PDB file of C-alpha atoms in Angstrom:
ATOM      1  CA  UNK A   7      -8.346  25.316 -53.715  1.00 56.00           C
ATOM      2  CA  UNK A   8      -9.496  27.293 -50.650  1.00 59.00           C
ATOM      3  CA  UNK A   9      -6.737  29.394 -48.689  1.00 70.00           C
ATOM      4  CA  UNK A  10      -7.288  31.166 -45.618  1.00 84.00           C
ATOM      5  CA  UNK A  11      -7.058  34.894 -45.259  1.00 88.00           C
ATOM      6  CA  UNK A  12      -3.631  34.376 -44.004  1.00 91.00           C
ATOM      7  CA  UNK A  13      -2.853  31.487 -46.095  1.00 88.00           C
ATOM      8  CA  UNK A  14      -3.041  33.711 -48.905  1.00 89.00           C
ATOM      9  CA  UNK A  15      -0.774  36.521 -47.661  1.00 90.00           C
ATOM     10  CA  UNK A  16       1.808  34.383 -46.841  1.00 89.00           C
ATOM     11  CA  UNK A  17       1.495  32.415 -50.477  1.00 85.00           C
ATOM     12  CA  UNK A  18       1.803  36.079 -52.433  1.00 87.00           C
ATOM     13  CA  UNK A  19       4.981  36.992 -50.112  1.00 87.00           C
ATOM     14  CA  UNK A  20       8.070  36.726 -52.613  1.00 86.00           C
ATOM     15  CA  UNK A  21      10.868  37.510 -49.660  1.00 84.00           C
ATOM     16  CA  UNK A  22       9.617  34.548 -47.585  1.00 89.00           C
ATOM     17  CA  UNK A  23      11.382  36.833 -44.589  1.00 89.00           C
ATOM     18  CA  UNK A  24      10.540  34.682 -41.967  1.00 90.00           C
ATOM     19  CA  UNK A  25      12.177  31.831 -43.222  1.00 92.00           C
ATOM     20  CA  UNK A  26      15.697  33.890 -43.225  1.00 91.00           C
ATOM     21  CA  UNK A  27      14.839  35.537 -39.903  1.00 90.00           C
ATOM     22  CA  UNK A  28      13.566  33.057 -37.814  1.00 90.00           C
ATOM     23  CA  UNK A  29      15.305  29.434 -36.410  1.00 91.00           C
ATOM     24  CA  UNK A  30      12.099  26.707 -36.393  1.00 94.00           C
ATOM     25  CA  UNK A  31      12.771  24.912 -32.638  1.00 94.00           C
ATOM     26  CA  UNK A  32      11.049  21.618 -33.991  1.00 95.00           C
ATOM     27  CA  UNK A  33       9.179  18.656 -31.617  1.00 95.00           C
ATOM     28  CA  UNK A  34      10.042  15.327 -32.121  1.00 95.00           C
ATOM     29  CA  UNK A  35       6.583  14.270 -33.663  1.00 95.00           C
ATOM     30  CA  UNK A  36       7.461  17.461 -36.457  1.00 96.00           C
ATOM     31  CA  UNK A  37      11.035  15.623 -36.980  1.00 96.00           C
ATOM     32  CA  UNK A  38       9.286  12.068 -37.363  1.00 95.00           C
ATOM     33  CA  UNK A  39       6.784  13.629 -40.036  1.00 95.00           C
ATOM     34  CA  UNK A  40       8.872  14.871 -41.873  1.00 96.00           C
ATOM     35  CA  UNK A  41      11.317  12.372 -42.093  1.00 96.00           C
ATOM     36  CA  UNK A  42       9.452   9.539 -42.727  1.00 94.00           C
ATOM     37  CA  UNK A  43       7.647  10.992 -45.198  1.00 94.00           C
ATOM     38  CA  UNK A  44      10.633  12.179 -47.039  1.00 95.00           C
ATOM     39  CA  UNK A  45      12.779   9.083 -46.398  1.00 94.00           C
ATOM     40  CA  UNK A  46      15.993  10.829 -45.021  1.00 95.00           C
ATOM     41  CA  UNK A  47      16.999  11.244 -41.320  1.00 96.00           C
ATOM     42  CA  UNK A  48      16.894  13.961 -38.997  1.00 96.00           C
ATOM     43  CA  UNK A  49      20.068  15.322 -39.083  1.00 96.00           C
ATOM     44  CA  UNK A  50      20.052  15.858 -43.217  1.00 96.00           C
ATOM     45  CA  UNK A  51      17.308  18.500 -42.090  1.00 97.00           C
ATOM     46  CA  UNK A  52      18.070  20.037 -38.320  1.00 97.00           C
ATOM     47  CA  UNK A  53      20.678  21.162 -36.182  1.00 96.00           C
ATOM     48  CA  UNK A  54      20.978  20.943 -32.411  1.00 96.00           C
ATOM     49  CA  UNK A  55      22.723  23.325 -30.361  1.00 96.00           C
ATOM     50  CA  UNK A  56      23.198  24.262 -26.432  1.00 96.00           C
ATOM     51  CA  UNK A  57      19.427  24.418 -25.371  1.00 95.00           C
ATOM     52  CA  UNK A  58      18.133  28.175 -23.123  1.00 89.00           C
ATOM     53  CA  UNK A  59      17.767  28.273 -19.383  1.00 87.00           C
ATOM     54  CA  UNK A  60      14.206  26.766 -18.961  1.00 86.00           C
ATOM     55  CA  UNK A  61      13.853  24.761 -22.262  1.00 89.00           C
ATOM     56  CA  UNK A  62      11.456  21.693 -21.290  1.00 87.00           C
ATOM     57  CA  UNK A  63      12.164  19.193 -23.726  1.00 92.00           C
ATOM     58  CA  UNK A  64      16.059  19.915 -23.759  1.00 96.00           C
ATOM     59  CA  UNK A  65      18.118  16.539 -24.392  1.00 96.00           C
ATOM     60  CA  UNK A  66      21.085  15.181 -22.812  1.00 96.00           C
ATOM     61  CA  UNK A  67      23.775  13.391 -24.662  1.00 96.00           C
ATOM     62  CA  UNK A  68      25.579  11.650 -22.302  1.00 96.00           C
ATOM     63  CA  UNK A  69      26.581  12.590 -17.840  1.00 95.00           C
ATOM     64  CA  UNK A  70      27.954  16.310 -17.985  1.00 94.00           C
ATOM     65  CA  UNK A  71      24.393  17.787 -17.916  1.00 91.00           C
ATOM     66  CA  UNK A  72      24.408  19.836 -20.836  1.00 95.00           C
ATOM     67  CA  UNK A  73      20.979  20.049 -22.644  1.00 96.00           C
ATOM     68  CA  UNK A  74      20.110  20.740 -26.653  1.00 97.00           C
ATOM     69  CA  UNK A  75      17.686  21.507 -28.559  1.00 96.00           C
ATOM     70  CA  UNK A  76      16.799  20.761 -32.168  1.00 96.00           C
ATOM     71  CA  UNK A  77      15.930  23.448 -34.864  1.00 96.00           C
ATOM     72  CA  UNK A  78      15.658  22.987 -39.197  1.00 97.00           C
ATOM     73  CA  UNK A  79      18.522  23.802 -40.398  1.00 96.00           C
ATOM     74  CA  UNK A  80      19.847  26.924 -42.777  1.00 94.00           C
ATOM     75  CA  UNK A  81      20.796  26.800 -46.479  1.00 90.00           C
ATOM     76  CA  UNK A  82      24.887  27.069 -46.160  1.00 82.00           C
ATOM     77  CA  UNK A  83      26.421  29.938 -47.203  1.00 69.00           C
ATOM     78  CA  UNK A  84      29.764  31.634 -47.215  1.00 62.00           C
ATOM     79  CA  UNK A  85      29.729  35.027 -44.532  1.00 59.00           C
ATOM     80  CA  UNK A  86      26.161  35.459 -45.051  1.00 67.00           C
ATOM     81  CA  UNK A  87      24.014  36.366 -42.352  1.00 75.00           C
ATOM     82  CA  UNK A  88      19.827  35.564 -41.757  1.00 81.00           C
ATOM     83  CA  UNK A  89      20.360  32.360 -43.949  1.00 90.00           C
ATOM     84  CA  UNK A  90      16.903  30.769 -45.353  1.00 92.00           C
ATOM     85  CA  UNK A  91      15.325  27.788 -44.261  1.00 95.00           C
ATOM     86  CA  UNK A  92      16.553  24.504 -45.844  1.00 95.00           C
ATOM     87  CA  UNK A  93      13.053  23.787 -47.072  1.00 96.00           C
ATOM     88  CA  UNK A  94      12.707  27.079 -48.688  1.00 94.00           C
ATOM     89  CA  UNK A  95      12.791  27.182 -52.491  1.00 91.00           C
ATOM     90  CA  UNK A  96      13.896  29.976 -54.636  1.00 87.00           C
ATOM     91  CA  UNK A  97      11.319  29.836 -57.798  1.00 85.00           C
ATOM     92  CA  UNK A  98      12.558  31.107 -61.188  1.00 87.00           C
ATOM     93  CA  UNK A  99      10.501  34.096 -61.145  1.00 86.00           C
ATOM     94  CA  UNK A 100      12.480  34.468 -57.923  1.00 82.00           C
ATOM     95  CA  UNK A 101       9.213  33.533 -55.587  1.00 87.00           C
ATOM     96  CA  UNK A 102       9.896  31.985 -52.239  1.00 90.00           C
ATOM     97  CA  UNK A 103       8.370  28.927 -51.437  1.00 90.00           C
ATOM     98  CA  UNK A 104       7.786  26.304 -48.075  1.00 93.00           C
ATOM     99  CA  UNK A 105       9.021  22.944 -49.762  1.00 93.00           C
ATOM    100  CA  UNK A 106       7.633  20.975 -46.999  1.00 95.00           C
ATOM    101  CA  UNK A 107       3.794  22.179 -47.742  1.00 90.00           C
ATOM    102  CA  UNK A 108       0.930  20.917 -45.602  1.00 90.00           C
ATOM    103  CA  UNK A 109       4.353  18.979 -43.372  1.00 94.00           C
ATOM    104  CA  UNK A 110       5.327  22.572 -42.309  1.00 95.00           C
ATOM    105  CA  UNK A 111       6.534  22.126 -38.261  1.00 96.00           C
ATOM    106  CA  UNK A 112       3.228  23.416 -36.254  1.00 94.00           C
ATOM    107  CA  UNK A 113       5.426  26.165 -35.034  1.00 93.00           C
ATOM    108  CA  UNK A 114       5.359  27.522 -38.687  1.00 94.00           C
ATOM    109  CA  UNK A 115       1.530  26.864 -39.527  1.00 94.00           C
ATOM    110  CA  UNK A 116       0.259  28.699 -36.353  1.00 94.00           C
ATOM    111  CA  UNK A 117       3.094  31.870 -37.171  1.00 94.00           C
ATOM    112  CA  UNK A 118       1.898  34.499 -36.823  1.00 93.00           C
ATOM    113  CA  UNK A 119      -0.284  33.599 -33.548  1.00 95.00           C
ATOM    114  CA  UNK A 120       0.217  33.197 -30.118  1.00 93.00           C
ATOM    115  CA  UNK A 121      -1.232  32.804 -26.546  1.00 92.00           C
ATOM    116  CA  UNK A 122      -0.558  35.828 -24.408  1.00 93.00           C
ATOM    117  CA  UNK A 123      -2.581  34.733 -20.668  1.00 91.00           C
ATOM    118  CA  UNK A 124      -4.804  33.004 -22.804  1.00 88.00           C
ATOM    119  CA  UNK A 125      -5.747  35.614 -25.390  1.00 92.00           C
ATOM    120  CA  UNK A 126      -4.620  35.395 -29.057  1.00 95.00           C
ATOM    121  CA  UNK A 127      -2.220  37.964 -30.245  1.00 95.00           C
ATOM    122  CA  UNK A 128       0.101  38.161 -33.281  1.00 93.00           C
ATOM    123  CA  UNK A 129       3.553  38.839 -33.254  1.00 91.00           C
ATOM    124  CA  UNK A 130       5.236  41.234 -35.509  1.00 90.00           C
ATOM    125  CA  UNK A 131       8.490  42.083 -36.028  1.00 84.00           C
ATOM    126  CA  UNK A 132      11.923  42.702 -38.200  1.00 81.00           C
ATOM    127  CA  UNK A 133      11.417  39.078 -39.060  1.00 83.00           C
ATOM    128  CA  UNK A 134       8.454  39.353 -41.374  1.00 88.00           C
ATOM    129  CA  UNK A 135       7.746  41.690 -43.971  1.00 83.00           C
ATOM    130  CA  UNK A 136       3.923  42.013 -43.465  1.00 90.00           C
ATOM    131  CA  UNK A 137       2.165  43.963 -40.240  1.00 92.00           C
ATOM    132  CA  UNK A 138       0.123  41.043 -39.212  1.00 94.00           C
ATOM    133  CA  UNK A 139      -3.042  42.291 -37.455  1.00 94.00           C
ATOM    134  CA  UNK A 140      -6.254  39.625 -35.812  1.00 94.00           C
ATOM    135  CA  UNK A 141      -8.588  40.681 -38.560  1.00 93.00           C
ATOM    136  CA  UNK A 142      -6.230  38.108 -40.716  1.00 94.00           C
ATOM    137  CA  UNK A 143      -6.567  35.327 -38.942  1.00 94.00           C
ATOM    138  CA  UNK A 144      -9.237  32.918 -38.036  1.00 93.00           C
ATOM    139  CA  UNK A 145      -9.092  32.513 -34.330  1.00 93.00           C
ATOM    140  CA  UNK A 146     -10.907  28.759 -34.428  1.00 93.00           C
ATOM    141  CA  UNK A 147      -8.321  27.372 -36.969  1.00 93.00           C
ATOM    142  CA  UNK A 148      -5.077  29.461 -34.890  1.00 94.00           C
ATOM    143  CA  UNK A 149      -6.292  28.339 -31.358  1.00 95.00           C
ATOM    144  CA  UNK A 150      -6.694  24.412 -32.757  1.00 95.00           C
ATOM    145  CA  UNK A 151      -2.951  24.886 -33.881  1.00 94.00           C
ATOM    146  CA  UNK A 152      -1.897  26.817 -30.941  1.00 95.00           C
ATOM    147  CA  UNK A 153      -3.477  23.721 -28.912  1.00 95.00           C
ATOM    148  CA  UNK A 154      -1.851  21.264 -31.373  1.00 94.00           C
ATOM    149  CA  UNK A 155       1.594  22.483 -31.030  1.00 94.00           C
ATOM    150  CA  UNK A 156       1.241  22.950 -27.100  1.00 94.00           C
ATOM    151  CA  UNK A 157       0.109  18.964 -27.216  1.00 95.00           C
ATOM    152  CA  UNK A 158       3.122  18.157 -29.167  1.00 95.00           C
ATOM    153  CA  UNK A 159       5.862  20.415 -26.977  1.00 95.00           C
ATOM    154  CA  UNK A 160       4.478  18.346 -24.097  1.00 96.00           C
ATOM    155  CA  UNK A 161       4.490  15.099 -25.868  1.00 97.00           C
ATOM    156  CA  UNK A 162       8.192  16.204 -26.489  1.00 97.00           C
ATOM    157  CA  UNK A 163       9.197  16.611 -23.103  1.00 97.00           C
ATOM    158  CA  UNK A 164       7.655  12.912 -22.325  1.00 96.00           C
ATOM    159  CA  UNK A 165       9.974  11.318 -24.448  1.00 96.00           C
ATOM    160  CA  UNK A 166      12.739  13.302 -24.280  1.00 96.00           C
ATOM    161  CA  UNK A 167      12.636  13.442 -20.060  1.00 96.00           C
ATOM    162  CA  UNK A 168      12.699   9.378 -20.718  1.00 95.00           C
ATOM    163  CA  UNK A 169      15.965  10.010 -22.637  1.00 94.00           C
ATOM    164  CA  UNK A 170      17.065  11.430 -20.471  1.00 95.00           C
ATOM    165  CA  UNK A 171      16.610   9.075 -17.452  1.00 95.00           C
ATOM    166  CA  UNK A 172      18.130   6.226 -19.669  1.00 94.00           C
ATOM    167  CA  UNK A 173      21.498   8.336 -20.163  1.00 94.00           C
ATOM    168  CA  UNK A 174      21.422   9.206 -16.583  1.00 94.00           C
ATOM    169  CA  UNK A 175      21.287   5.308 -15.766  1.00 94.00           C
ATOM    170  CA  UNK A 176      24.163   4.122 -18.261  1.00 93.00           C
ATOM    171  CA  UNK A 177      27.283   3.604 -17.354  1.00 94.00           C
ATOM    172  CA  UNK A 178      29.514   6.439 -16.871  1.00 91.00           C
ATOM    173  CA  UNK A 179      31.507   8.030 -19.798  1.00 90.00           C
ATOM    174  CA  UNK A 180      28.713   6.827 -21.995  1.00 92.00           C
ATOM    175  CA  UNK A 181      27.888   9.429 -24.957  1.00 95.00           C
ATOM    176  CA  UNK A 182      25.289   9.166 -27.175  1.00 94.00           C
ATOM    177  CA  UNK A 183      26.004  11.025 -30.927  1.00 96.00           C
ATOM    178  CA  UNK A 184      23.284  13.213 -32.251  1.00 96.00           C
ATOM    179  CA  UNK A 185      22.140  10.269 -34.958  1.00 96.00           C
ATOM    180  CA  UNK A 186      22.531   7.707 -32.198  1.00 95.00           C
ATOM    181  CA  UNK A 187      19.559  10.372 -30.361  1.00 95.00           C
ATOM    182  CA  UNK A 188      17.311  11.005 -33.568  1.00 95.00           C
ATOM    183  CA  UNK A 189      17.474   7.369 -34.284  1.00 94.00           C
ATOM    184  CA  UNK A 190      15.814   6.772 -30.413  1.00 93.00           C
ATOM    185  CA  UNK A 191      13.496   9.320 -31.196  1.00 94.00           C
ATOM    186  CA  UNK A 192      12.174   8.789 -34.609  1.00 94.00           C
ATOM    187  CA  UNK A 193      11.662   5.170 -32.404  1.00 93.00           C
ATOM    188  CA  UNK A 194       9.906   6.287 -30.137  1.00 94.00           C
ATOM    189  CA  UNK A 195       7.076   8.289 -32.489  1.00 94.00           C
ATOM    190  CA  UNK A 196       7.270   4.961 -34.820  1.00 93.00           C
ATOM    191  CA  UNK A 197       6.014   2.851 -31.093  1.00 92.00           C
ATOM    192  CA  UNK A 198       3.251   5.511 -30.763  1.00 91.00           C
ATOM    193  CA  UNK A 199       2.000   6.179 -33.649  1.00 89.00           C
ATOM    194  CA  UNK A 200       2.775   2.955 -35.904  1.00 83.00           C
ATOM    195  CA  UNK A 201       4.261   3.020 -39.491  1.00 67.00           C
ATOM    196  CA  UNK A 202       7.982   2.786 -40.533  1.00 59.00           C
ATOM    197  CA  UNK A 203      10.731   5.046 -39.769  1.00 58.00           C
ATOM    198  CA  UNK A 204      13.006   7.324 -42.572  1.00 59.00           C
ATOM    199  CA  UNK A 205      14.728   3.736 -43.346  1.00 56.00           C
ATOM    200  CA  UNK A 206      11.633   1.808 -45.060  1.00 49.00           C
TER     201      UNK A 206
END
């Protein structure tokens, strides 16, 4: 099987840093992939917590304005600190590895590429154990997932800014529960895209 130049690197890393360092902000077409091909819900893989001053696709769960965001969610563990991924396997040889594969959020697959004013960079940092330089990477396959996961994000905000209006409209003292919101969601990729949801 053929693996990129980066492909590689990141198959040969043991630590599997990134996936300890780093909390994976997920779209909702990510979230639907992954959960209807696994057949569990949403929230037996993410989290959602208080979304940051300017998050687009932030979420509202009922009238007091407060907005979330959705992320994978950590391995638990007791006072431990930089927790892995919950898709992260320890091997017995004690090799890290993705369990999700080729279903890896885009956000992951394009790591570690970005768009700086239109010009790809890398980003290194504590959070990965390899100095990434461009030479690694193949700049046609990173800008088609840089373009991919900008097309999701906005295809995010779409659905979740018509969430939004709906809990806007109902009647006050209405609160949706975070299942009650991936359930609308996983919906709303299963209208768009056809196929069943985690459930069949």
């Amino acid at each position: 099987m053929y693996h990129s130049r980066k492909e590689a690197i990141c198959l040969s890393c043991l630590e599997k840093r990134c996936c300890y360092n780093y909390t994976v902000v997920v779209t909702g077409r990510d979230i639907w992939t992954i959960s209807r091909a696994l057949h569990i819900p949403p929230w037996a893989f993410t989290i959602y917590g208080k979304a940051q001053e300017g998050t687009e696709a932030a979420f509202m769960l009922d009238h007091s304005g407060q907005r979330f965001e959705i992320a994978l969610a950590k391995r638990q563990g007791r006072g431990k600190k930089n927790l892995p991924c919950i898709f992260l396997w320890r091997l017995p040889d004690g090799h890290a590895q993705c369990g999700l594969g080729a279903l890896r959020p885009v956000a992951c697959q394009s790591y570690p590429a970005l768009l700086v004013n239109g010009l790809l960079c890398v980003r290194n940092g504590p959070g990965c154990g390899h100095i990434w330089s461009l030479s690694e990477l193949d700049m046609e396959e990173e800008l088609t997932l840089l373009e991919e996961e900008k097309q999701r994000r906005e295809e995010y905000k779409r659905i979740v800014e018509d969430l939004n209006a709906a809990v806007l409209k109902s009647p006050e003292g209405t609160t949706l529960s975070y299942p009650e919101y991936c359930d609308y969601l996983i919906n709303a990729y299963a209208d768009l895209y056809g196929g069943k949801s985690y459930g069949g």
